[in-house]
Amino acid sequence: MSGPGQTIAPAGWYPDPDGAAGTVRWWNGQTWSDVTTPAGPGVAVQAPPVVAPPLPPSGWDAGQGSGWQAGPSSPPPPRPRTAWWLGGAVLAVVAVVVVALVVGFSGEGSPPVPEDPPVSAGPSGTPFPPGTVRIIDEESGISYPFLGNGWFEYDLGLMPETRTIAGQYFVTQEEIPTGGNFIAQCTSGPVSDGYGWNGPGSEQATVTALADSVRTAYYPFPNEREVLRDEALTVDGHAAHLVEFQLTWDVEGYDSTGERAALVVVDVGRPDPALLYLSIPNTHAELYGVIDRVVADIDVL
């Protein structure tokens, strides 16, 4: 914990204190880990005014990998990605390997889901029932892996981008400046009207509009965005489009200084396409790999 007037470096990537040029090392908020990675695009390196852990290499430029695009000058007031309520007593964090109560069970013979690194989650919602390997969203028409290890059933309320919502989340910071909590999430739903869907062939236009919407609505402002991927996909034989981006910000009161987000719009052959939305703050950057894992394992129902 940090007392009054003290500053402690939050978890994140920092220039490697061992002095390896162009390399960053993961700091978990208390100690250095053994995890290192090359610095560059897609790696959100903590930078001033955050106080980094001791012994960063001198002369390292935390701004390398530039090319960020400035956000709009006067956005509408943000709608934080927060918990609308945390009912009753606060639930203790548990490591769960559990089934999609939100949306049903997978069929027999589903392969076991490999474990991800445990997450350090704050008070969250309802654990999934034991045995879950996939989340099956009947409303949107897709299914995808349950991530286990501290992820909870999404029960925080609707988002305007989709008509219904299903999926998983955990709290990464309580009591952010705009109210409520900051979360990591992996959710889905049928796309609402007003985001450019005109039938097959409009996947890119729709996912671009959705990416702009969530950037304005759910993240600290001002922020900067680097698009990492903007590409057409085939998902279980169906046309889809992916936009993945890294946001960075320097806003007082937030543990995170950035977030990795990905949105996939899939033409599931229904009047509304499906949206899969993944968002991981850089306080938990070691979980960025779940984005590729989930995107690669979407099934159309």
Short mmCIF file of C-alpha atoms in Angstrom, two decimals:
data_model
loop_
_atom_site.label_atom_id
_atom_site.label_comp_id
_atom_site.label_asym_id
_atom_site.label_seq_id
_atom_site.Cartn_x
_atom_site.Cartn_y
_atom_site.Cartn_z
CA MET A 1 0.00 0.00 0.00
CA SER A 2 1.05 3.62 -0.37
CA GLY A 3 0.76 6.14 2.44
CA PRO A 4 -0.12 9.82 2.06
CA GLY A 5 2.29 11.67 -0.18
CA GLN A 6 3.98 8.49 -1.38
CA THR A 7 4.09 7.18 -4.94
CA ILE A 8 4.50 3.50 -5.73
CA ALA A 9 5.09 2.13 -9.19
CA PRO A 10 2.05 0.17 -10.42
CA ALA A 11 2.37 -3.21 -12.11
CA GLY A 12 3.47 -2.94 -15.71
CA TRP A 13 6.33 -3.00 -18.21
CA TYR A 14 9.41 -0.93 -17.36
CA PRO A 15 12.87 -0.57 -18.92
CA ASP A 16 14.86 -3.61 -17.81
CA PRO A 17 16.83 -2.64 -14.67
CA ASP A 18 19.45 -5.22 -15.64
CA GLY A 19 20.39 -2.87 -18.45
CA ALA A 20 19.46 -4.98 -21.48
CA ALA A 21 19.12 -2.42 -24.28
CA GLY A 22 15.66 -2.28 -25.88
CA THR A 23 14.19 -4.76 -23.38
CA VAL A 24 11.43 -4.22 -20.83
CA ARG A 25 10.75 -6.32 -17.72
CA TRP A 26 7.42 -7.00 -15.92
CA TRP A 27 7.03 -5.38 -12.49
CA ASN A 28 4.10 -6.91 -10.53
CA GLY A 29 3.69 -3.94 -8.20
CA GLN A 30 6.07 -5.33 -5.55
CA THR A 31 8.93 -7.22 -7.21
CA TRP A 32 10.49 -7.81 -10.61
CA SER A 33 9.41 -10.94 -12.47
CA ASP A 34 11.49 -13.10 -14.79
CA VAL A 35 9.34 -12.06 -17.76
CA THR A 36 11.03 -9.78 -20.33
CA THR A 37 10.07 -8.74 -23.85
CA PRO A 38 11.53 -6.48 -26.53
CA ALA A 39 10.27 -2.90 -26.33
CA GLY A 40 8.31 -1.61 -29.27
CA PRO A 41 4.82 -1.23 -30.72
CA GLY A 42 2.17 -3.06 -28.75
CA VAL A 43 4.14 -2.97 -25.48
CA ALA A 44 2.85 -0.24 -23.16
CA VAL A 45 5.91 0.93 -21.22
CA GLN A 46 5.30 2.92 -18.05
CA ALA A 47 6.57 6.47 -18.43
CA PRO A 48 6.75 9.70 -16.36
CA PRO A 49 5.03 11.01 -14.32
CA VAL A 50 4.68 7.46 -12.96
CA VAL A 51 7.62 6.68 -10.67
CA ALA A 52 9.28 3.58 -12.09
CA PRO A 53 10.98 0.92 -9.97
CA PRO A 54 14.67 1.50 -9.22
CA LEU A 55 17.56 1.14 -11.65
CA PRO A 56 16.00 1.82 -15.06
CA PRO A 57 18.66 1.99 -17.77
CA SER A 58 19.78 5.54 -18.43
CA GLY A 59 18.97 7.11 -21.76
CA TRP A 60 16.14 4.66 -22.60
CA ASP A 61 13.41 6.38 -24.59
CA ALA A 62 10.04 5.25 -23.23
CA GLY A 63 8.37 6.91 -26.19
CA GLN A 64 9.87 4.65 -28.84
CA GLY A 65 7.40 2.89 -31.04
CA SER A 66 5.63 6.18 -31.78
CA GLY A 67 2.86 6.61 -34.28
CA TRP A 68 0.06 7.11 -31.77
CA GLN A 69 -2.94 9.05 -32.97
CA ALA A 70 -4.26 11.82 -30.74
CA GLY A 71 -7.81 11.49 -29.44
CA PRO A 72 -10.58 13.98 -30.16
CA SER A 73 -10.22 17.37 -28.53
CA SER A 74 -13.57 17.46 -26.73
CA PRO A 75 -15.19 14.05 -26.23
CA PRO A 76 -18.50 13.53 -24.48
CA PRO A 77 -18.29 12.67 -20.76
CA PRO A 78 -16.92 9.12 -20.47
CA ARG A 79 -19.05 6.15 -19.49
CA PRO A 80 -16.46 4.23 -17.43
CA ARG A 81 -16.20 0.45 -17.80
CA THR A 82 -17.37 0.06 -14.23
CA ALA A 83 -19.39 -2.24 -12.04
CA TRP A 84 -22.88 -0.80 -11.72
CA TRP A 85 -23.27 -2.61 -8.42
CA LEU A 86 -21.48 -4.99 -6.12
CA GLY A 87 -24.38 -6.48 -4.20
CA GLY A 88 -24.22 -7.46 -0.53
CA ALA A 89 -20.99 -8.66 0.96
CA VAL A 90 -17.89 -8.42 -1.17
CA LEU A 91 -16.97 -11.79 -2.64
CA ALA A 92 -13.47 -13.09 -2.00
CA VAL A 93 -11.39 -13.76 -5.08
CA VAL A 94 -11.39 -17.44 -5.96
CA ALA A 95 -9.59 -19.49 -8.55
CA VAL A 96 -12.42 -21.12 -10.47
CA VAL A 97 -12.65 -23.57 -13.30
CA VAL A 98 -16.31 -23.15 -14.02
CA VAL A 99 -19.33 -23.37 -16.91
CA ALA A 100 -21.14 -20.58 -18.66
CA LEU A 101 -24.21 -19.99 -16.53
CA VAL A 102 -24.92 -16.89 -18.58
CA VAL A 103 -25.33 -18.69 -21.76
CA GLY A 104 -25.35 -22.45 -21.48
CA PHE A 105 -23.01 -25.38 -21.68
CA SER A 106 -20.80 -26.69 -24.41
CA GLY A 107 -21.49 -30.06 -26.00
CA GLU A 108 -20.00 -33.34 -24.92
CA GLY A 109 -16.42 -33.98 -25.84
CA SER A 110 -15.31 -30.33 -25.57
CA PRO A 111 -11.56 -30.28 -24.99
CA PRO A 112 -10.27 -28.93 -21.67
CA VAL A 113 -9.23 -25.28 -21.70
CA PRO A 114 -5.54 -24.71 -20.86
CA GLU A 115 -4.97 -22.54 -17.82
CA ASP A 116 -3.93 -18.91 -18.15
CA PRO A 117 -1.74 -17.15 -15.58
CA PRO A 118 -3.81 -16.51 -12.43
CA VAL A 119 -5.27 -13.02 -12.28
CA SER A 120 -5.25 -10.78 -9.26
CA ALA A 121 -8.88 -9.70 -9.32
CA GLY A 122 -10.72 -7.35 -7.05
CA PRO A 123 -14.24 -8.01 -5.73
CA SER A 124 -16.29 -9.25 -8.65
CA GLY A 125 -19.57 -10.95 -9.46
CA THR A 126 -20.98 -14.42 -9.77
CA PRO A 127 -18.62 -17.37 -10.32
CA PHE A 128 -19.47 -19.68 -13.21
CA PRO A 129 -20.68 -23.19 -12.32
CA PRO A 130 -18.00 -25.89 -12.11
CA GLY A 131 -17.06 -27.50 -15.41
CA THR A 132 -17.25 -24.56 -17.81
CA VAL A 133 -15.00 -24.71 -20.85
CA ARG A 134 -16.85 -22.36 -23.21
CA ILE A 135 -19.19 -19.40 -23.06
CA ILE A 136 -22.12 -19.95 -25.42
CA ASP A 137 -23.92 -16.74 -26.34
CA GLU A 138 -27.17 -17.82 -27.96
CA GLU A 139 -28.31 -14.24 -28.52
CA SER A 140 -25.31 -13.25 -30.65
CA GLY A 141 -24.79 -16.69 -32.19
CA ILE A 142 -21.17 -17.33 -31.14
CA SER A 143 -19.21 -19.22 -28.50
CA TYR A 144 -15.65 -18.75 -27.21
CA PRO A 145 -13.36 -20.02 -24.42
CA PHE A 146 -14.00 -19.39 -20.74
CA LEU A 147 -10.75 -18.03 -19.32
CA GLY A 148 -11.05 -19.39 -15.76
CA ASN A 149 -8.73 -18.41 -12.90
CA GLY A 150 -10.64 -15.50 -11.43
CA TRP A 151 -12.86 -14.48 -14.34
CA PHE A 152 -16.50 -13.99 -13.37
CA GLU A 153 -19.85 -14.07 -15.16
CA TYR A 154 -20.57 -10.65 -16.67
CA ASP A 155 -23.47 -9.19 -14.68
CA LEU A 156 -22.78 -5.45 -14.74
CA GLY A 157 -25.53 -4.24 -17.06
CA LEU A 158 -25.97 -3.52 -20.75
CA MET A 159 -23.57 -1.66 -23.04
CA PRO A 160 -25.18 0.43 -25.80
CA GLU A 161 -23.05 -1.22 -28.50
CA THR A 162 -24.96 -4.53 -28.22
CA ARG A 163 -28.63 -5.43 -27.69
CA THR A 164 -27.73 -8.05 -25.07
CA ILE A 165 -24.47 -8.94 -23.37
CA ALA A 166 -22.82 -12.13 -22.11
CA GLY A 167 -19.29 -13.05 -21.13
CA GLN A 168 -16.71 -12.66 -18.39
CA TYR A 169 -14.77 -9.98 -16.46
CA PHE A 170 -12.82 -9.17 -13.33
CA VAL A 171 -12.20 -5.93 -11.43
CA THR A 172 -8.72 -4.43 -11.90
CA GLN A 173 -9.20 -1.21 -9.88
CA GLU A 174 -11.87 -0.09 -7.45
CA GLU A 175 -13.11 3.50 -7.12
CA ILE A 176 -11.76 5.18 -10.25
CA PRO A 177 -12.13 8.98 -10.57
CA THR A 178 -15.30 8.82 -12.68
CA GLY A 179 -16.97 6.43 -10.22
CA GLY A 180 -17.31 2.65 -10.04
CA ASN A 181 -14.55 0.19 -10.91
CA PHE A 182 -12.17 -0.46 -13.81
CA ILE A 183 -12.38 -3.95 -15.32
CA ALA A 184 -10.87 -6.41 -17.76
CA GLN A 185 -13.52 -8.00 -19.93
CA CYS A 186 -14.31 -10.50 -22.67
CA THR A 187 -17.94 -10.05 -23.70
CA SER A 188 -20.24 -10.55 -26.67
CA GLY A 189 -23.64 -9.65 -28.03
CA PRO A 190 -25.64 -8.85 -31.17
CA VAL A 191 -24.65 -5.41 -32.52
CA SER A 192 -27.16 -2.62 -31.87
CA ASP A 193 -28.56 -0.43 -34.64
CA GLY A 194 -26.62 2.67 -35.60
CA TYR A 195 -23.12 1.24 -36.07
CA GLY A 196 -23.08 0.94 -39.86
CA TRP A 197 -24.27 -2.63 -40.40
CA ASN A 198 -25.74 -2.95 -43.89
CA GLY A 199 -25.43 -6.70 -44.31
CA PRO A 200 -22.57 -8.83 -45.67
CA GLY A 201 -19.56 -6.76 -46.68
CA SER A 202 -20.01 -4.09 -44.00
CA GLU A 203 -18.04 -5.90 -41.28
CA GLN A 204 -15.12 -3.42 -41.40
CA ALA A 205 -17.29 -0.30 -41.31
CA THR A 206 -19.24 -1.69 -38.36
CA VAL A 207 -16.26 -2.77 -36.26
CA THR A 208 -14.54 0.58 -36.94
CA ALA A 209 -17.59 2.48 -35.66
CA LEU A 210 -17.76 0.22 -32.61
CA ALA A 211 -14.05 0.68 -31.84
CA ASP A 212 -14.48 4.47 -31.95
CA SER A 213 -17.51 4.20 -29.67
CA VAL A 214 -15.84 2.14 -26.94
CA ARG A 215 -12.70 4.29 -27.04
CA THR A 216 -14.75 7.40 -26.29
CA ALA A 217 -17.09 5.75 -23.80
CA TYR A 218 -15.04 3.54 -21.51
CA TYR A 219 -11.48 4.88 -21.18
CA PRO A 220 -9.76 7.82 -19.46
CA PHE A 221 -9.44 10.92 -21.62
CA PRO A 222 -7.31 12.26 -23.17
CA ASN A 223 -5.86 9.08 -24.62
CA GLU A 224 -3.83 8.09 -27.64
CA ARG A 225 -4.42 5.04 -29.84
CA GLU A 226 -2.14 2.85 -31.90
CA VAL A 227 -3.94 0.43 -34.21
CA LEU A 228 -2.16 -2.92 -34.09
CA ARG A 229 -4.41 -4.90 -36.45
CA ASP A 230 -7.21 -3.95 -38.83
CA GLU A 231 -7.88 -7.03 -40.92
CA ALA A 232 -10.53 -9.25 -42.46
CA LEU A 233 -10.90 -12.72 -40.92
CA THR A 234 -12.81 -15.90 -41.56
CA VAL A 235 -14.38 -17.14 -38.32
CA ASP A 236 -15.70 -20.69 -38.44
CA GLY A 237 -16.42 -20.21 -42.15
CA HIS A 238 -18.08 -16.80 -41.71
CA ALA A 239 -16.85 -13.36 -42.78
CA ALA A 240 -15.51 -11.21 -39.93
CA HIS A 241 -13.31 -8.18 -39.30
CA LEU A 242 -10.91 -7.51 -36.40
CA VAL A 243 -9.65 -4.21 -35.03
CA GLU A 244 -7.06 -4.40 -32.24
CA PHE A 245 -5.48 -1.33 -30.67
CA GLN A 246 -3.36 -0.11 -27.77
CA LEU A 247 -4.52 2.94 -25.83
CA THR A 248 -2.29 5.05 -23.57
CA TRP A 249 -3.19 7.85 -21.18
CA ASP A 250 -1.72 9.92 -18.39
CA VAL A 251 -4.68 10.57 -16.11
CA GLU A 252 -4.44 10.96 -12.35
CA GLY A 253 -6.30 8.44 -10.25
CA TYR A 254 -5.92 5.40 -12.53
CA ASP A 255 -3.66 2.45 -11.73
CA SER A 256 -3.35 1.68 -15.44
CA THR A 257 -1.71 3.94 -18.01
CA GLY A 258 -3.08 2.07 -21.00
CA GLU A 259 -5.06 -0.87 -22.28
CA ARG A 260 -5.04 -3.45 -25.09
CA ALA A 261 -8.45 -3.88 -26.74
CA ALA A 262 -9.77 -5.96 -29.62
CA LEU A 263 -13.17 -6.03 -31.32
CA VAL A 264 -14.35 -8.67 -33.79
CA VAL A 265 -17.57 -8.34 -35.80
CA VAL A 266 -18.80 -11.64 -37.27
CA ASP A 267 -21.51 -12.05 -39.90
CA VAL A 268 -23.34 -14.97 -38.28
CA GLY A 269 -26.09 -15.06 -40.92
CA ARG A 270 -28.63 -13.24 -38.73
CA PRO A 271 -30.10 -9.74 -39.08
CA ASP A 272 -27.50 -8.46 -36.58
CA PRO A 273 -23.82 -9.44 -36.61
CA ALA A 274 -22.07 -10.62 -33.44
CA LEU A 275 -19.56 -8.47 -31.57
CA LEU A 276 -16.78 -9.95 -29.44
CA TYR A 277 -15.05 -7.30 -27.29
CA LEU A 278 -11.87 -7.94 -25.29
CA SER A 279 -10.17 -5.34 -23.12
CA ILE A 280 -7.14 -5.84 -20.82
CA PRO A 281 -5.58 -2.94 -18.79
CA ASN A 282 -1.79 -2.79 -18.80
CA THR A 283 -1.78 -3.51 -15.07
CA HIS A 284 -2.41 -7.07 -16.29
CA ALA A 285 -0.38 -6.97 -19.50
CA GLU A 286 0.75 -10.54 -18.92
CA LEU A 287 -2.79 -11.51 -20.01
CA TYR A 288 -2.62 -9.83 -23.42
CA GLY A 289 -2.14 -13.29 -24.94
CA VAL A 290 -5.75 -14.26 -24.16
CA ILE A 291 -6.82 -11.95 -27.00
CA ASP A 292 -5.21 -14.11 -29.69
CA ARG A 293 -6.38 -17.26 -27.95
CA VAL A 294 -10.04 -16.21 -27.84
CA VAL A 295 -10.11 -14.73 -31.35
CA ALA A 296 -8.63 -17.95 -32.76
CA ASP A 297 -11.30 -20.07 -31.02
CA ILE A 298 -14.61 -18.36 -31.87
CA ASP A 299 -17.30 -20.74 -33.09
CA VAL A 300 -20.51 -19.74 -34.86
CA LEU A 301 -23.54 -21.53 -33.41
#
